[in-house]
PDB file of C-alpha atoms (C1' of nucleotides) in Angstrom:
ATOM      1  CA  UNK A   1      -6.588 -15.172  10.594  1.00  0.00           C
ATOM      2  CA  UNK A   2      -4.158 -12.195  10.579  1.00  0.00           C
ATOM      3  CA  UNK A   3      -4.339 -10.514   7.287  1.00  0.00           C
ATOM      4  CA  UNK A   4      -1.294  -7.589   6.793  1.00  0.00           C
ATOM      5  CA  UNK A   5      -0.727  -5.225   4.025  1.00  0.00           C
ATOM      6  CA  UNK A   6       3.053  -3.824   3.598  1.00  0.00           C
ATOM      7  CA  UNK A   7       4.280  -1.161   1.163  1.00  0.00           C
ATOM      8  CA  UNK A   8       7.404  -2.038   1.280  1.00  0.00           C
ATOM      9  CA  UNK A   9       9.177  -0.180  -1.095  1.00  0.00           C
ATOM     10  CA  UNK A  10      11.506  -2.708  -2.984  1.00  0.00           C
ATOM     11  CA  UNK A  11      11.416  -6.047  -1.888  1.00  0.00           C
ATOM     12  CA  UNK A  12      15.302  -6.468  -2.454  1.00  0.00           C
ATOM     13  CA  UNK A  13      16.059  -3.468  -0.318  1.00  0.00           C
ATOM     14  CA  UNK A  14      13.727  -5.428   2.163  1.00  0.00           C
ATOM     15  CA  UNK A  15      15.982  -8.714   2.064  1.00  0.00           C
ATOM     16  CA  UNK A  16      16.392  -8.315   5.794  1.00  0.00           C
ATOM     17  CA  UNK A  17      13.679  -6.195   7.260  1.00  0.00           C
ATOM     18  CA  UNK A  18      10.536  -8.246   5.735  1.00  0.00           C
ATOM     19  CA  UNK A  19      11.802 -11.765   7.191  1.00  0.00           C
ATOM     20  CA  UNK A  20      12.853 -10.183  10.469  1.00  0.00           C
ATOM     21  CA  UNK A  21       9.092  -8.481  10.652  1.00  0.00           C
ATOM     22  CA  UNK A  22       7.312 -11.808   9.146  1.00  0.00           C
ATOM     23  CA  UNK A  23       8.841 -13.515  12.091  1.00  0.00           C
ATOM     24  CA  UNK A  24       7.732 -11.120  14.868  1.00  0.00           C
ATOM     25  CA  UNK A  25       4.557 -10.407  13.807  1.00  0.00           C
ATOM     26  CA  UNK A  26       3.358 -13.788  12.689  1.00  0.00           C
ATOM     27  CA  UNK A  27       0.858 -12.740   9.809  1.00  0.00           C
ATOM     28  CA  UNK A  28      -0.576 -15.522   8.040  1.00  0.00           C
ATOM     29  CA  UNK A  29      -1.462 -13.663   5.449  1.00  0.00           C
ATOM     30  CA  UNK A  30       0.344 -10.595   4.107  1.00  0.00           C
ATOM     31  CA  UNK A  31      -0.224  -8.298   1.094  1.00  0.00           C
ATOM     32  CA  UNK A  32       2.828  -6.307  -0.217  1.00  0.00           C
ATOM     33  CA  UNK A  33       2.876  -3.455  -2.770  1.00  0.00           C
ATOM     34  CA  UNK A  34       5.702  -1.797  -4.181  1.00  0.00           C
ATOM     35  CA  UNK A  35       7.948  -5.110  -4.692  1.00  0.00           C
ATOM     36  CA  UNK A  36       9.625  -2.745  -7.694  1.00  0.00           C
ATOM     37  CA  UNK A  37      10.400  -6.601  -9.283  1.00  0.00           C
ATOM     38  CA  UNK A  38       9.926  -8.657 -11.940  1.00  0.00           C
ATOM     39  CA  UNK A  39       7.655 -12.237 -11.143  1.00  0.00           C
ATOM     40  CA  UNK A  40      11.138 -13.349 -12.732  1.00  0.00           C
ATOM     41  CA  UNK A  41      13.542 -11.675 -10.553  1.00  0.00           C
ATOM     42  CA  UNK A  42      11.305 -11.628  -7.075  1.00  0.00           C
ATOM     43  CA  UNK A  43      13.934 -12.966  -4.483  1.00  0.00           C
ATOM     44  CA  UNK A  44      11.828 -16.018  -3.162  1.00  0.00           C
ATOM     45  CA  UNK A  45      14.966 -17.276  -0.781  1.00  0.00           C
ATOM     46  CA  UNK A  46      14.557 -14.331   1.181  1.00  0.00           C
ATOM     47  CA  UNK A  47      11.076 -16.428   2.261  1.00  0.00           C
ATOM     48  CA  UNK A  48      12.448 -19.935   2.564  1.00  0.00           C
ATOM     49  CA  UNK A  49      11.555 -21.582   5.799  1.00  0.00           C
ATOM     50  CA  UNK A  50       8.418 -19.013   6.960  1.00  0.00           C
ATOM     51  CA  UNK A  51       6.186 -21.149   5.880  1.00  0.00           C
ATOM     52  CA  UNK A  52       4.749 -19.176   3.127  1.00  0.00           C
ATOM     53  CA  UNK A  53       2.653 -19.473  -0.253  1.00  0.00           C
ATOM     54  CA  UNK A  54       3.604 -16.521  -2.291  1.00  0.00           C
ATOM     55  CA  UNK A  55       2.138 -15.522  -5.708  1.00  0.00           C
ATOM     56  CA  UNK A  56       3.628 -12.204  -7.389  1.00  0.00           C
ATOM     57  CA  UNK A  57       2.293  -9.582 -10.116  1.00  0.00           C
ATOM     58  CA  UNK A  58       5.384  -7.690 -10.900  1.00  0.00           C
ATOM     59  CA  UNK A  59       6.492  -5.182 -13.145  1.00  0.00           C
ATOM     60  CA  UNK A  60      10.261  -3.724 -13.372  1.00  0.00           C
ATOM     61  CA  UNK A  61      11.573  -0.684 -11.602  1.00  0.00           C
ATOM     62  CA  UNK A  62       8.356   0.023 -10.095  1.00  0.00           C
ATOM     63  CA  UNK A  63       4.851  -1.127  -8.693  1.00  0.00           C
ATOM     64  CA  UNK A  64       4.434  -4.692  -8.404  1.00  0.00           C
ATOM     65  CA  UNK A  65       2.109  -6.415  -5.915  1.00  0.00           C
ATOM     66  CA  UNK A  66       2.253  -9.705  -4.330  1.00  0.00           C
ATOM     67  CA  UNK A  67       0.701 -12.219  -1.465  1.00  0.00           C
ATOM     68  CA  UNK A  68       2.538 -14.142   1.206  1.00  0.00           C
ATOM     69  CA  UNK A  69       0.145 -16.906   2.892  1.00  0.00           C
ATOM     70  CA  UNK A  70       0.623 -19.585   5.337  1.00  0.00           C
ATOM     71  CA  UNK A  71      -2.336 -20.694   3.422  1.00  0.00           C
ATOM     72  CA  UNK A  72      -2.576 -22.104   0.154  1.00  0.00           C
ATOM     73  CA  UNK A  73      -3.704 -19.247  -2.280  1.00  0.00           C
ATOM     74  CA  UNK A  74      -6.764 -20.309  -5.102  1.00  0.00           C
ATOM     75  CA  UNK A  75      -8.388 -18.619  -8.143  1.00  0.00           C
ATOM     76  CA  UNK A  76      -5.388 -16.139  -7.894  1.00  0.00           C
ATOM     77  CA  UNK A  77      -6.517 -12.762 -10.715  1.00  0.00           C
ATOM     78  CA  UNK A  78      -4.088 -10.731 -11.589  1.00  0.00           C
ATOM     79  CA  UNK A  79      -4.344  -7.111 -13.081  1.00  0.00           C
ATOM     80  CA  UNK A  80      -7.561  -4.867 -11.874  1.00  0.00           C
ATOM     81  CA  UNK A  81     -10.192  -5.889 -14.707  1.00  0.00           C
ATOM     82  CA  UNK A  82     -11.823  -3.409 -16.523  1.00  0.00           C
ATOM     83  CA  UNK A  83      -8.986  -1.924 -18.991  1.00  0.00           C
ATOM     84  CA  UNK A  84      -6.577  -4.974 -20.688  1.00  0.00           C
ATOM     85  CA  UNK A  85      -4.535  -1.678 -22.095  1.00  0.00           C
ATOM     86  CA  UNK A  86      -3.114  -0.898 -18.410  1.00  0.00           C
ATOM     87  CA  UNK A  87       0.184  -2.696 -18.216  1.00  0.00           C
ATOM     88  CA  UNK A  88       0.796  -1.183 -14.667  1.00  0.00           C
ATOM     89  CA  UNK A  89       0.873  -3.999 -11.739  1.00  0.00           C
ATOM     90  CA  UNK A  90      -0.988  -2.786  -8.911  1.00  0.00           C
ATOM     91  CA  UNK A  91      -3.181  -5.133  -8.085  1.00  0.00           C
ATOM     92  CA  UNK A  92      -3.459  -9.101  -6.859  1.00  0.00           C
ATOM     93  CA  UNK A  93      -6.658 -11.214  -5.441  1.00  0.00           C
ATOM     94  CA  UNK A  94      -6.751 -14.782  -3.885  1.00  0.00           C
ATOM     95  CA  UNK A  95      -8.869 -16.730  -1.966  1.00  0.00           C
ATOM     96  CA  UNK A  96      -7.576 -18.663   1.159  1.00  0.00           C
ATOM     97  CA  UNK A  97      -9.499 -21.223   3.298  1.00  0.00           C
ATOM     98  CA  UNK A  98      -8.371 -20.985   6.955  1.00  0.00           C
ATOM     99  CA  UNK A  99     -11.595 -21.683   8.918  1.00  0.00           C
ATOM    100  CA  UNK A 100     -13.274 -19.953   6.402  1.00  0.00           C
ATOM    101  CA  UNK A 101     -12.538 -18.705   2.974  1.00  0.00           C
ATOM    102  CA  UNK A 102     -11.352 -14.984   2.720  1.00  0.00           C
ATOM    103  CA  UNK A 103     -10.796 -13.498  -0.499  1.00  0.00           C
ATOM    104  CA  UNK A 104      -7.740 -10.708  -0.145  1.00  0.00           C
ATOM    105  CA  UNK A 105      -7.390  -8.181  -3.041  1.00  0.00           C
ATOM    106  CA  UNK A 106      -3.878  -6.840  -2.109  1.00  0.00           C
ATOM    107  CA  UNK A 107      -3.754  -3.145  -4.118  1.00  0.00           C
ATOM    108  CA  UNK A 108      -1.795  -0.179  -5.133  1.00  0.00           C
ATOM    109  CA  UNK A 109      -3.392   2.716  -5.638  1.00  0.00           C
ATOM    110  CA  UNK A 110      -1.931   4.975  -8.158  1.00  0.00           C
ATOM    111  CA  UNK A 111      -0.085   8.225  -6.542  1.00  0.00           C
ATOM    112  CA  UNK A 112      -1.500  10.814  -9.459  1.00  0.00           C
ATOM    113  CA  UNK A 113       1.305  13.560  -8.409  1.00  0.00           C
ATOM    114  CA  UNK A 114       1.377  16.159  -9.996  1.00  0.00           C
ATOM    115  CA  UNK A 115      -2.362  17.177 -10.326  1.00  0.00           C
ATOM    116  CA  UNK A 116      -4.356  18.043 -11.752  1.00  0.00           C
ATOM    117  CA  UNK A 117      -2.518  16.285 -14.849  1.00  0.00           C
ATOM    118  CA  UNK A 118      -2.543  12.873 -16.527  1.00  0.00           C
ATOM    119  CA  UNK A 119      -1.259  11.226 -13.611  1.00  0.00           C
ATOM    120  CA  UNK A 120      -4.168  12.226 -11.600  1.00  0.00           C
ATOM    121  CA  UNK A 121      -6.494  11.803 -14.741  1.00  0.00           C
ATOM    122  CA  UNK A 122      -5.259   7.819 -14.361  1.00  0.00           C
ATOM    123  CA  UNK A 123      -5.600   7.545 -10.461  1.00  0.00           C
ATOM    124  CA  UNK A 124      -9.246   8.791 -10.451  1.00  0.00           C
ATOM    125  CA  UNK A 125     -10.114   6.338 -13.314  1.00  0.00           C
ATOM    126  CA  UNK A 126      -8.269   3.879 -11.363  1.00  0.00           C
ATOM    127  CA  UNK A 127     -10.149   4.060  -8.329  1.00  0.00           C
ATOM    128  CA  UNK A 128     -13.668   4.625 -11.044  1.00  0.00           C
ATOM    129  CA  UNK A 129     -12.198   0.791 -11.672  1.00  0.00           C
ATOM    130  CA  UNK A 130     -11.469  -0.756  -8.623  1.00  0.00           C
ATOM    131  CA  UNK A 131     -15.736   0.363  -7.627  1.00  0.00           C
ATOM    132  CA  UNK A 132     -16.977  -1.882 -10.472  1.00  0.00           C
ATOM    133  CA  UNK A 133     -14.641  -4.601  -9.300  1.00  0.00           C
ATOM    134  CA  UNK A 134     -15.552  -4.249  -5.652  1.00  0.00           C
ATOM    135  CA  UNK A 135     -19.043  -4.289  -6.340  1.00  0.00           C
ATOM    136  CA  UNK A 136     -19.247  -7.632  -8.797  1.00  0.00           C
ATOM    137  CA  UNK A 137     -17.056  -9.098  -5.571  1.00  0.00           C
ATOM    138  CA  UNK A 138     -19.175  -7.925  -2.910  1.00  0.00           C
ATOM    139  CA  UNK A 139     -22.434 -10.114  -5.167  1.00  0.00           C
ATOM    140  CA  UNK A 140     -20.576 -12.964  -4.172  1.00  0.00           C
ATOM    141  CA  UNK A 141     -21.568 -12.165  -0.311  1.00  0.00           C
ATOM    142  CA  UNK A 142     -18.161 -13.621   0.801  1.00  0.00           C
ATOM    143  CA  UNK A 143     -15.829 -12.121   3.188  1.00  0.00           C
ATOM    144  CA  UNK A 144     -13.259  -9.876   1.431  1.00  0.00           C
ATOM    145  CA  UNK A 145     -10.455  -8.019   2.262  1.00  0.00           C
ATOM    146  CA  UNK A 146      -9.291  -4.547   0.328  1.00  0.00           C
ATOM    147  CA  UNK A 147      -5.436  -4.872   1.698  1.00  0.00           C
ATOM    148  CA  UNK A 148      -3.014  -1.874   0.300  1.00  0.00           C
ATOM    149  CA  UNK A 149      -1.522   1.202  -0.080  1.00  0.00           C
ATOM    150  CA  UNK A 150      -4.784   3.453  -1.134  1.00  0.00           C
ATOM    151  CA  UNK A 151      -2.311   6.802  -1.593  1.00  0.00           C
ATOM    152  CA  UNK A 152      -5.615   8.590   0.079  1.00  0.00           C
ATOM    153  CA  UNK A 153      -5.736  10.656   3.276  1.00  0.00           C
ATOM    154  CA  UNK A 154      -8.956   9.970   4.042  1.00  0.00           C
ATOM    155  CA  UNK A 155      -9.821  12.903   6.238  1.00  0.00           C
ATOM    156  CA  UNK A 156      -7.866  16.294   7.704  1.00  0.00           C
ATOM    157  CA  UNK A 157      -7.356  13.650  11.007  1.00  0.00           C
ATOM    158  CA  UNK A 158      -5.135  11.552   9.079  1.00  0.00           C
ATOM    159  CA  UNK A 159      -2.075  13.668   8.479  1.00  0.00           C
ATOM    160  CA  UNK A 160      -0.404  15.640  11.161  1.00  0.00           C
ATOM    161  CA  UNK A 161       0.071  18.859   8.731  1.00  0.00           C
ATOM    162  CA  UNK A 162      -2.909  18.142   6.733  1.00  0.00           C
ATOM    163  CA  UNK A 163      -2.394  21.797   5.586  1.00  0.00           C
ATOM    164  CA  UNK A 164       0.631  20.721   3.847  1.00  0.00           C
ATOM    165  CA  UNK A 165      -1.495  18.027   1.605  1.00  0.00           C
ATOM    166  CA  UNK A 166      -3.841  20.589   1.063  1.00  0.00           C
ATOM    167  CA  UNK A 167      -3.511  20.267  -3.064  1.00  0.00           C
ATOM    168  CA  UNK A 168      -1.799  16.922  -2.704  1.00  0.00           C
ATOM    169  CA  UNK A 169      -3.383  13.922  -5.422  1.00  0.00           C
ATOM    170  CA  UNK A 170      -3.450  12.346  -1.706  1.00  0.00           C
ATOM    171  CA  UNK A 171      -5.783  14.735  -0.155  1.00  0.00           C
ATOM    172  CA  UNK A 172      -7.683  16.365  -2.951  1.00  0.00           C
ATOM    173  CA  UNK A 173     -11.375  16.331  -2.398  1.00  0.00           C
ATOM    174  CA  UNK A 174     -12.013  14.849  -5.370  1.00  0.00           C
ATOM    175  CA  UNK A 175      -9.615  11.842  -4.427  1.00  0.00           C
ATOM    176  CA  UNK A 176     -11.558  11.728  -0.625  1.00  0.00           C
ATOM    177  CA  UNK A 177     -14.907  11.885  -2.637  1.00  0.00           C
ATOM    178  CA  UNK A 178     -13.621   8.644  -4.755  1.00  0.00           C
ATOM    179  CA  UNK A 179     -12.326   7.023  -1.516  1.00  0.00           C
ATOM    180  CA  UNK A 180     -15.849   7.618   0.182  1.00  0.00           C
ATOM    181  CA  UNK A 181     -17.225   6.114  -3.032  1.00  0.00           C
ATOM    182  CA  UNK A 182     -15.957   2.697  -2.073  1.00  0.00           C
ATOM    183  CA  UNK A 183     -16.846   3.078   1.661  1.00  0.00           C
ATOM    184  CA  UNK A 184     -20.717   3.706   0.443  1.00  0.00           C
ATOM    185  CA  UNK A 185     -20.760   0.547  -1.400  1.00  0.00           C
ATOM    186  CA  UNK A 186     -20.565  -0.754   2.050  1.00  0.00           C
ATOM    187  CA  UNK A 187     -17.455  -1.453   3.002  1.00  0.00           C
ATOM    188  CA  UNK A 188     -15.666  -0.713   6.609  1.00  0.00           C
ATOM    189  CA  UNK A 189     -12.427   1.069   7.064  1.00  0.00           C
ATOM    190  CA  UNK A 190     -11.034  -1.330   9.772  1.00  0.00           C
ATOM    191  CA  UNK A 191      -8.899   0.982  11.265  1.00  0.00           C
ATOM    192  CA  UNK A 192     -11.080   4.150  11.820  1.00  0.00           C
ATOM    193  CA  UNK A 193     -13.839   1.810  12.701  1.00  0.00           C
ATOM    194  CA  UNK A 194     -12.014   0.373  15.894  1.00  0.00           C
ATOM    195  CA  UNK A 195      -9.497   3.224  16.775  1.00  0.00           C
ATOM    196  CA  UNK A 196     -11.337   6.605  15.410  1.00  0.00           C
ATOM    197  CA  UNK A 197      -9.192  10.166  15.635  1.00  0.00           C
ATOM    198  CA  UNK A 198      -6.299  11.113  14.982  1.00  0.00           C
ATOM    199  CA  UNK A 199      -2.512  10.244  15.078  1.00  0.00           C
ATOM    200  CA  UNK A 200      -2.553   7.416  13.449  1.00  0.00           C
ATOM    201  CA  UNK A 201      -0.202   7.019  10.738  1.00  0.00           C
ATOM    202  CA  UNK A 202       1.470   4.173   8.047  1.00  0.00           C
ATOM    203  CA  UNK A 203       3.758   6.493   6.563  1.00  0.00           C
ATOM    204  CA  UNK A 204       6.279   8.902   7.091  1.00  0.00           C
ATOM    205  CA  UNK A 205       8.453  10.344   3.983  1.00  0.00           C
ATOM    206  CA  UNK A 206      12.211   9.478   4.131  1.00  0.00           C
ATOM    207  CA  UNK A 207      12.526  13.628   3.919  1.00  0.00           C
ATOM    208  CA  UNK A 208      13.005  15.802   6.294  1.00  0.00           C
ATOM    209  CA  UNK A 209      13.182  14.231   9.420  1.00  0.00           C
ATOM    210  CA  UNK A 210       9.555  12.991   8.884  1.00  0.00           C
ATOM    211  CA  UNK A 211       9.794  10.278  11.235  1.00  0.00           C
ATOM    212  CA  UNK A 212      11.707  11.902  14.253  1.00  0.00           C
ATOM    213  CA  UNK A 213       9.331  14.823  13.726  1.00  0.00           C
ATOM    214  CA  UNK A 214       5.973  12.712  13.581  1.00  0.00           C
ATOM    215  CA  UNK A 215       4.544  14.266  10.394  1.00  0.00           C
ATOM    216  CA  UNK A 216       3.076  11.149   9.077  1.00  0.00           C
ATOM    217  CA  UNK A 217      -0.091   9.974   7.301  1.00  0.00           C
ATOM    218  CA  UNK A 218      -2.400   7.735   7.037  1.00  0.00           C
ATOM    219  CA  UNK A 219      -2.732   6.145   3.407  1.00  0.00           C
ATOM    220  CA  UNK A 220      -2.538   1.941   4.030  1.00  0.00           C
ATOM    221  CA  UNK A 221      -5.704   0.450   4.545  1.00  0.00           C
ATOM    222  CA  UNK A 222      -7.447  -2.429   5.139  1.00  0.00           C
ATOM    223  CA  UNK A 223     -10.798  -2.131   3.955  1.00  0.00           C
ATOM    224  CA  UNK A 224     -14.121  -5.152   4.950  1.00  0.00           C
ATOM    225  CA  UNK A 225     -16.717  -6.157   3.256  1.00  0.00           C
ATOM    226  CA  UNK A 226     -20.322  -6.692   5.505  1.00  0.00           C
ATOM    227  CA  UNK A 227     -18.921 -10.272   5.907  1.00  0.00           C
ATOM    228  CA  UNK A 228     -15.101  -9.723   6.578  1.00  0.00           C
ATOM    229  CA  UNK A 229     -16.309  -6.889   9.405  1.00  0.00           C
ATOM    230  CA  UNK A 230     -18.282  -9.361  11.051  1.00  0.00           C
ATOM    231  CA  UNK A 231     -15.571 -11.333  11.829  1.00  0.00           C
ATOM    232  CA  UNK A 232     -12.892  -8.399  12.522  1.00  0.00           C
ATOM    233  CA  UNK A 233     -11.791  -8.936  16.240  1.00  0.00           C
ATOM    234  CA  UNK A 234      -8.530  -6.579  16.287  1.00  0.00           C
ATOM    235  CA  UNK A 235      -6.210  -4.003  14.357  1.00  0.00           C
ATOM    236  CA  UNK A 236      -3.129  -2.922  14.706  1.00  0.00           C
ATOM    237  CA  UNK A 237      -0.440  -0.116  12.857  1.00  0.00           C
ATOM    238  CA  UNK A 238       3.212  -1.738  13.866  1.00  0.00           C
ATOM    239  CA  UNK A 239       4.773   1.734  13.720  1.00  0.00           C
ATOM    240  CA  UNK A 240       7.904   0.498  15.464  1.00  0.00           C
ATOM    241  CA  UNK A 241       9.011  -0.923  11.923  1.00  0.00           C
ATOM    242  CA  UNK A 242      10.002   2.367  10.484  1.00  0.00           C
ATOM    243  CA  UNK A 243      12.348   3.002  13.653  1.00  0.00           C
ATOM    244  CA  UNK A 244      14.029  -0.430  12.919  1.00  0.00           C
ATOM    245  CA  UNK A 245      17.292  -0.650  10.110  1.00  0.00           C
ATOM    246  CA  UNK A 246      16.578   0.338   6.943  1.00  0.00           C
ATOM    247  CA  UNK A 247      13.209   0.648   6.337  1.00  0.00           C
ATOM    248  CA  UNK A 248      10.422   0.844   4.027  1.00  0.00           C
ATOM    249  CA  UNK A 249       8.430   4.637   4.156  1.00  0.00           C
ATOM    250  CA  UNK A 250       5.709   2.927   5.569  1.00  0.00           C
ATOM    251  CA  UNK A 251       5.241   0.292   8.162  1.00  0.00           C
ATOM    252  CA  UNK A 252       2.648  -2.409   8.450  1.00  0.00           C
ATOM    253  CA  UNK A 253      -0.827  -2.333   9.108  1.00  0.00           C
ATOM    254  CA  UNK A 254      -2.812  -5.776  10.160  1.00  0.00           C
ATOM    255  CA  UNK A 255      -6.022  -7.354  11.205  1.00  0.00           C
ATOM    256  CA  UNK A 256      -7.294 -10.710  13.236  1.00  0.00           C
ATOM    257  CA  UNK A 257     -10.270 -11.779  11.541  1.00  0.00           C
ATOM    258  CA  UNK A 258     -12.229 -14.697  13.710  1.00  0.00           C
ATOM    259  CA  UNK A 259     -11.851 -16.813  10.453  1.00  0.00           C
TER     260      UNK A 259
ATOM    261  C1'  DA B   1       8.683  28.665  -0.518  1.00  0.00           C
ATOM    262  C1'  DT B   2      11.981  25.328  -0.422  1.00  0.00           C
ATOM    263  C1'  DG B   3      14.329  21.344   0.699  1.00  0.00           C
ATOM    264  C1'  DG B   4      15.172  16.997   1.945  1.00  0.00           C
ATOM    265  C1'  DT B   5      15.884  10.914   1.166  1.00  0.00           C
ATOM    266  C1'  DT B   6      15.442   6.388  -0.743  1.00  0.00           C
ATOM    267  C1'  DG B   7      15.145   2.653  -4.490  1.00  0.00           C
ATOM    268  C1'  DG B   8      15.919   1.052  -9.042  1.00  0.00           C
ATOM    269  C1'  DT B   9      17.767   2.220 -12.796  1.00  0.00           C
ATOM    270  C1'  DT B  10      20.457   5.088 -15.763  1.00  0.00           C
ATOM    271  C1'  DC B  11      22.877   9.029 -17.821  1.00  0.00           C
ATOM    272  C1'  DC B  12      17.135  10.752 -13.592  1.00  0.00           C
ATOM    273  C1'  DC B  13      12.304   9.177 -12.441  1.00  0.00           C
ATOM    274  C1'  DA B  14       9.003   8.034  -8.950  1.00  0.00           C
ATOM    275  C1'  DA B  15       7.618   8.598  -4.483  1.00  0.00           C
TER     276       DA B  15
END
DNA sequence: ATGGTTGGTTCCCAA
């Protein structure tokens, strides 16, 4: 089972690049963030004929989450539990039964630029919320899948000017410290764990020549539970995406689970 | 230290 997450900032601005990528890269399942949408307005046609189940948590102008699966999607939560007052869509679960049943929580993390400052105030409380609701998930000792854009440099390897992030909400110690949080409930970063060091990036900024230059970062990631990283048998970054017409700031990022 | 670009909306904000 190949299980993708895409930022793919505005799914209507995608129209073209998202099918053309589906179709290379096969995924059968995909999580996308940034769909800036409405469940209302999300342009389904742009999917007809791939073959996909799709289930949307949208917001307008900005955020918005959704799932694309070649499987049918079940027990579908929308909204990260834990605070009914947060109207902000940034996060989207399923389960889907290939050989075996995967559940995929497909997230956006919150940027929290500027900080310190309210933004960051919400990101860090966030990510205080998305730990509760990884560990009730992880009691159900079924393979699961953390699929999204995090908005966290993990460590100085993951940028190529990490001096530039330096008081970034991205790179803040206090934002690795919650990141590291999650790992310790037990959970594996896929891509570090099969292709550790540096250089390997899922976004570059639209600014500055980012991409010609190489100054990317590393903030998509597909996070396992015990179960899920027993069954992980490859990982990929398809960087070529942001070279291709018109596309998203970052590119996607996909596993093959034996599942 | 600053600037630069894109998307969705709107008389700029978020990234």
């Amino acid at each position: 089972m190949k299980i993708a997450s895409f930022n793919i900032n505005g799914i209507k601005a995608r129209a073209e690049a998202l099918p053309a990528w589906l179709k290379a890269a096969e995924p059968d399942v995909v999580a996308l963030q940034e769909i800036k949408s409405t469940d209302e307005t999300f342009p389904h046609e742009i999917f007809d004929g791939l073959g996909y189940h799709i289930v949307t948590h949208g917001q307008k102008s900005f955020n918005g989450v959704a799932l694309l699966s070649r499987f049918p999607l079940e027990d579908v939560v929308c909204g990260l539990p834990g605070d009914a007052s947060d109207e902000q869509a940034r996060w989207i679960e399923a389960t889907v039964v290939g050989r075996r049943a995967v559940r995929i929580c497909g997230l956006y993390l919150p940027n929290g630029n500027p900080a310190p400052g309210p933004k960051y105030d919400y990101k860090l409380a966030w990510m205080a919320r998305m730990r509760a609701r990884v560990s009730a998930l992880l009691k159900t000792e079924e393979p699961l899948v953390f699929a999204g854009d995090y908005n966290v440099i993990p460590q100085e390897e993951d940028a190529a000017k990490p001096e530039a992030w330096a008081t970034d909400a991205l790179a803040l110690p206090e934002t690795r410290a919650a990141f590291r949080e999650l790992l310790h409930l037990g959970l594996t970063d896929a891509l570090r764990d099969r292709v550790p060091g540096p250089g390997h990036y899922t976004f570059w900024d639209y600014q500055a020549g980012a991409w010609q230059r190489n100054n990317g970062i590393r903030i998509d990631h597909l996070l396992l539970s015990p179960q899920a990283a027993d069954l992980l048998t490859a990982v990929g970054i398809d960087k070529e995406v942001r070279g291709g017409d018109k596309p998203s700031d970052h590119v996607p990022i996909w596993i093959d689970l034996d599942a």
